[in-house]
């Protein structure tokens, strides 16, 4: 008899925790950075365990992320950015489903209080930093003493991209081959690039029409272009890793921008189309191309939404902030405040 999705998720957690006690201690607080994928995760080979079709590679966003406090409770209670989350909201259901994996008689519920250090509307996915901060906080509350690699496996079960948010800097998510996902986790590259900047260009703060989970499912299931995606990723990873090692922004930017366009092309070809771009997104893309023609080394990437994330170096910051009013400049390798 085949196991249900929930049973497979529980088994995957059991393989990580290996009988560690679930006796809650005092409330624990942890932080984790958001991350931006330079080579995207787009498509699952296993939707229960968030196992990806391909590797992906991201850069974490330093101070921009989530701070979470978790405490044992009789029943669940969630707070986000200072306000209570409606238990009927989809985010609350998703969180409760994740926490189901960690409940015990000694800890039937969890009080989770999260604050995003970048506004959710700023276009940086908060689920990645949210689940990464949560597993770190659970590790503190429940006294597991797990290393970052094991916490990465747990975070992946909340949201795939969260498995890359357990480290600062550049992180490659190895797709792995194990059926239980025990080898599908982040791995830090260990390269510092202090001058690298990520700019958030918010063209719309309206909620996106199609979440990434649904967008991926539909793309994998119906897009005639998806068959070409794994080889696009392989080529872009082969370009991005040496570009990072050499701190070669032009090579990194070109590969990351091309990868994002290819991802959106596969999604747009799904039936019905998964289209994340707004007219404002296209204007912004054209503006970046013009700025580049004018001699400013800047490239963009885009995730499952209409906003752009710019890649540039510190020296271009003033010119870009002048050209793009409201641009928010983040320092992936900046000093922690
Ligand atoms: C476009 O990690 O949010 O940002 O695993 O279903 O939670 P789930 O998806 P999620 O997808 C992120 C997609 C992306 C690309 C990326 O971050 O690699």
mmCIF file of N, CA, C and O in Angstrom, residues 71-117:
data_model
loop_
_atom_site.group_PDB
_atom_site.id
_atom_site.type_symbol
_atom_site.label_atom_id
_atom_site.label_comp_id
_atom_site.label_asym_id
_atom_site.label_seq_id
_atom_site.Cartn_x
_atom_site.Cartn_y
_atom_site.Cartn_z
ATOM 1 N N UNK A 71 6.709 29.400 20.587
ATOM 2 C CA UNK A 71 6.516 28.888 21.950
ATOM 3 C C UNK A 71 5.540 27.719 21.902
ATOM 4 O O UNK A 71 4.680 27.658 21.012
ATOM 5 N N UNK A 72 5.677 26.802 22.848
ATOM 6 C CA UNK A 72 4.709 25.705 22.965
ATOM 7 C C UNK A 72 3.383 26.266 23.467
ATOM 8 O O UNK A 72 3.357 27.212 24.251
ATOM 9 N N UNK A 73 2.270 25.686 22.993
ATOM 10 C CA UNK A 73 0.950 26.186 23.377
ATOM 11 C C UNK A 73 -0.053 25.039 23.341
ATOM 12 O O UNK A 73 0.213 23.987 22.755
ATOM 13 N N UNK A 74 -1.190 25.257 23.972
ATOM 14 C CA UNK A 74 -2.266 24.254 23.911
ATOM 15 C C UNK A 74 -2.811 24.153 22.485
ATOM 16 O O UNK A 74 -3.100 23.090 21.976
ATOM 17 N N UNK A 75 -3.000 25.335 21.859
ATOM 18 C CA UNK A 75 -3.450 25.339 20.475
ATOM 19 C C UNK A 75 -2.697 26.417 19.707
ATOM 20 O O UNK A 75 -2.097 27.313 20.313
ATOM 21 N N UNK A 76 -2.734 26.313 18.367
ATOM 22 C CA UNK A 76 -1.957 27.230 17.532
ATOM 23 C C UNK A 76 -2.447 28.673 17.637
ATOM 24 O O UNK A 76 -3.647 28.929 17.787
ATOM 25 N N UNK A 77 -1.519 29.604 17.494
ATOM 26 C CA UNK A 77 -1.839 31.016 17.354
ATOM 27 C C UNK A 77 -0.724 31.655 16.545
ATOM 28 O O UNK A 77 0.454 31.443 16.841
ATOM 29 N N UNK A 78 -1.076 32.350 15.461
ATOM 30 C CA UNK A 78 -0.048 32.912 14.580
ATOM 31 C C UNK A 78 -0.168 34.424 14.516
ATOM 32 O O UNK A 78 -1.266 34.968 14.346
ATOM 33 N N UNK A 79 0.989 35.089 14.601
ATOM 34 C CA UNK A 79 1.029 36.535 14.428
ATOM 35 C C UNK A 79 2.054 36.858 13.343
ATOM 36 O O UNK A 79 3.104 36.225 13.259
ATOM 37 N N UNK A 80 1.715 37.836 12.501
ATOM 38 C CA UNK A 80 2.632 38.265 11.450
ATOM 39 C C UNK A 80 2.701 39.782 11.453
ATOM 40 O O UNK A 80 1.657 40.457 11.405
ATOM 41 N N UNK A 81 3.899 40.301 11.555
ATOM 42 C CA UNK A 81 4.140 41.749 11.549
ATOM 43 C C UNK A 81 3.266 42.479 12.567
ATOM 44 O O UNK A 81 2.706 43.536 12.290
ATOM 45 N N UNK A 82 3.094 41.855 13.733
ATOM 46 C CA UNK A 82 2.399 42.521 14.835
ATOM 47 C C UNK A 82 0.908 42.277 14.895
ATOM 48 O O UNK A 82 0.257 42.666 15.864
ATOM 49 N N UNK A 83 0.324 41.635 13.886
ATOM 50 C CA UNK A 83 -1.123 41.401 13.901
ATOM 51 C C UNK A 83 -1.432 39.911 13.897
ATOM 52 O O UNK A 83 -0.647 39.102 13.397
ATOM 53 N N UNK A 84 -2.609 39.533 14.451
ATOM 54 C CA UNK A 84 -3.009 38.123 14.445
ATOM 55 C C UNK A 84 -3.350 37.693 13.016
ATOM 56 O O UNK A 84 -3.934 38.463 12.260
ATOM 57 N N UNK A 85 -2.952 36.465 12.661
ATOM 58 C CA UNK A 85 -3.295 35.923 11.333
ATOM 59 C C UNK A 85 -4.618 35.174 11.460
ATOM 60 O O UNK A 85 -4.787 34.347 12.359
ATOM 61 N N UNK A 86 -5.547 35.459 10.573
ATOM 62 C CA UNK A 86 -6.844 34.782 10.554
ATOM 63 C C UNK A 86 -6.619 33.276 10.343
ATOM 64 O O UNK A 86 -6.021 32.874 9.337
ATOM 65 N N UNK A 87 -7.086 32.441 11.296
ATOM 66 C CA UNK A 87 -6.845 30.996 11.158
ATOM 67 C C UNK A 87 -7.432 30.426 9.864
ATOM 68 O O UNK A 87 -7.000 29.368 9.408
ATOM 69 N N UNK A 88 -8.392 31.137 9.261
ATOM 70 C CA UNK A 88 -8.996 30.637 8.024
ATOM 71 C C UNK A 88 -8.190 31.044 6.789
ATOM 72 O O UNK A 88 -8.481 30.586 5.679
ATOM 73 N N UNK A 89 -7.182 31.901 6.966
ATOM 74 C CA UNK A 89 -6.394 32.370 5.818
ATOM 75 C C UNK A 89 -5.530 31.227 5.277
ATOM 76 O O UNK A 89 -5.080 30.369 6.041
ATOM 77 N N UNK A 90 -5.281 31.209 3.964
ATOM 78 C CA UNK A 90 -4.483 30.115 3.386
ATOM 79 C C UNK A 90 -3.088 30.016 4.001
ATOM 80 O O UNK A 90 -2.573 28.909 4.197
ATOM 81 N N UNK A 91 -2.479 31.157 4.361
ATOM 82 C CA UNK A 91 -1.126 31.101 4.954
ATOM 83 C C UNK A 91 -1.170 30.377 6.294
ATOM 84 O O UNK A 91 -0.234 29.655 6.660
ATOM 85 N N UNK A 92 -2.268 30.606 7.058
ATOM 86 C CA UNK A 92 -2.387 29.958 8.368
ATOM 87 C C UNK A 92 -2.552 28.444 8.189
ATOM 88 O O UNK A 92 -1.949 27.647 8.919
ATOM 89 N N UNK A 93 -3.332 28.054 7.188
ATOM 90 C CA UNK A 93 -3.539 26.620 6.944
ATOM 91 C C UNK A 93 -2.222 25.958 6.529
ATOM 92 O O UNK A 93 -1.895 24.847 6.965
ATOM 93 N N UNK A 94 -1.448 26.664 5.707
ATOM 94 C CA UNK A 94 -0.169 26.116 5.248
ATOM 95 C C UNK A 94 0.803 25.933 6.417
ATOM 96 O O UNK A 94 1.500 24.932 6.541
ATOM 97 N N UNK A 95 0.813 26.951 7.302
ATOM 98 C CA UNK A 95 1.690 26.896 8.464
ATOM 99 C C UNK A 95 1.256 25.781 9.421
ATOM 100 O O UNK A 95 2.091 25.012 9.927
ATOM 101 N N UNK A 96 -0.048 25.671 9.651
ATOM 102 C CA UNK A 96 -0.554 24.630 10.568
ATOM 103 C C UNK A 96 -0.210 23.250 10.021
ATOM 104 O O UNK A 96 0.175 22.341 10.771
ATOM 105 N N UNK A 97 -0.317 23.091 8.714
ATOM 106 C CA UNK A 97 -0.020 21.800 8.082
ATOM 107 C C UNK A 97 1.463 21.453 8.267
ATOM 108 O O UNK A 97 1.824 20.304 8.502
ATOM 109 N N UNK A 98 2.306 22.464 8.168
ATOM 110 C CA UNK A 98 3.742 22.235 8.397
ATOM 111 C C UNK A 98 3.984 21.862 9.861
ATOM 112 O O UNK A 98 4.707 20.902 10.167
ATOM 113 N N UNK A 99 3.357 22.606 10.767
ATOM 114 C CA UNK A 99 3.566 22.352 12.196
ATOM 115 C C UNK A 99 3.014 20.992 12.618
ATOM 116 O O UNK A 99 3.480 20.415 13.611
ATOM 117 N N UNK A 100 2.039 20.455 11.866
ATOM 118 C CA UNK A 100 1.514 19.115 12.149
ATOM 119 C C UNK A 100 2.647 18.090 12.209
ATOM 120 O O UNK A 100 2.544 17.077 12.906
ATOM 121 N N UNK A 101 3.713 18.366 11.471
ATOM 122 C CA UNK A 101 4.839 17.427 11.403
ATOM 123 C C UNK A 101 5.617 17.381 12.715
ATOM 124 O O UNK A 101 6.446 16.492 12.914
ATOM 125 N N UNK A 102 5.381 18.360 13.589
ATOM 126 C CA UNK A 102 6.217 18.493 14.787
ATOM 127 C C UNK A 102 5.427 18.459 16.091
ATOM 128 O O UNK A 102 5.970 18.693 17.154
ATOM 129 N N UNK A 103 4.133 18.185 16.017
ATOM 130 C CA UNK A 103 3.329 18.176 17.242
ATOM 131 C C UNK A 103 3.599 16.894 18.043
ATOM 132 O O UNK A 103 3.989 15.877 17.479
ATOM 133 N N UNK A 104 3.342 16.999 19.353
ATOM 134 C CA UNK A 104 3.492 15.840 20.232
ATOM 135 C C UNK A 104 2.570 16.055 21.432
ATOM 136 O O UNK A 104 2.075 17.172 21.626
ATOM 137 N N UNK A 105 2.350 15.036 22.236
ATOM 138 C CA UNK A 105 1.507 15.249 23.421
ATOM 139 C C UNK A 105 2.059 16.361 24.315
ATOM 140 O O UNK A 105 1.297 17.128 24.911
ATOM 141 N N UNK A 106 3.390 16.473 24.379
ATOM 142 C CA UNK A 106 3.979 17.522 25.223
ATOM 143 C C UNK A 106 3.873 18.896 24.564
ATOM 144 O O UNK A 106 4.033 19.920 25.219
ATOM 145 N N UNK A 107 3.596 18.917 23.275
ATOM 146 C CA UNK A 107 3.573 20.186 22.540
ATOM 147 C C UNK A 107 2.511 20.110 21.437
ATOM 148 O O UNK A 107 2.823 19.952 20.262
ATOM 149 N N UNK A 108 1.235 20.203 21.866
ATOM 150 C CA UNK A 108 0.154 20.019 20.880
ATOM 151 C C UNK A 108 -0.019 21.218 19.940
ATOM 152 O O UNK A 108 -0.559 21.068 18.845
ATOM 153 N N UNK A 109 0.416 22.394 20.376
ATOM 154 C CA UNK A 109 0.237 23.582 19.537
ATOM 155 C C UNK A 109 1.461 24.485 19.604
ATOM 156 O O UNK A 109 2.379 24.255 20.407
ATOM 157 N N UNK A 110 1.459 25.486 18.741
ATOM 158 C CA UNK A 110 2.591 26.411 18.684
ATOM 159 C C UNK A 110 2.075 27.846 18.574
ATOM 160 O O UNK A 110 1.176 28.126 17.766
ATOM 161 N N UNK A 111 2.671 28.726 19.354
ATOM 162 C CA UNK A 111 2.433 30.165 19.184
ATOM 163 C C UNK A 111 3.603 30.700 18.356
ATOM 164 O O UNK A 111 4.756 30.627 18.802
ATOM 165 N N UNK A 112 3.298 31.167 17.150
ATOM 166 C CA UNK A 112 4.343 31.617 16.226
ATOM 167 C C UNK A 112 4.162 33.109 15.974
ATOM 168 O O UNK A 112 3.085 33.555 15.580
ATOM 169 N N UNK A 113 5.221 33.858 16.231
ATOM 170 C CA UNK A 113 5.171 35.311 16.047
ATOM 171 C C UNK A 113 6.300 35.704 15.101
ATOM 172 O O UNK A 113 7.478 35.579 15.443
ATOM 173 N N UNK A 114 5.942 36.140 13.882
ATOM 174 C CA UNK A 114 6.944 36.437 12.856
ATOM 175 C C UNK A 114 6.896 37.890 12.441
ATOM 176 O O UNK A 114 5.817 38.476 12.324
ATOM 177 N N UNK A 115 8.074 38.437 12.206
ATOM 178 C CA UNK A 115 8.165 39.800 11.686
ATOM 179 C C UNK A 115 9.078 39.761 10.469
ATOM 180 O O UNK A 115 10.200 39.248 10.540
ATOM 181 N N UNK A 116 8.593 40.281 9.362
ATOM 182 C CA UNK A 116 9.435 40.380 8.175
ATOM 183 C C UNK A 116 10.199 41.686 8.217
ATOM 184 O O UNK A 116 9.616 42.745 8.471
ATOM 185 N N UNK A 117 11.505 41.620 7.963
ATOM 186 C CA UNK A 117 12.307 42.830 8.041
ATOM 187 C C UNK A 117 12.324 43.586 6.711
ATOM 188 O O UNK A 117 12.902 44.649 6.624
#
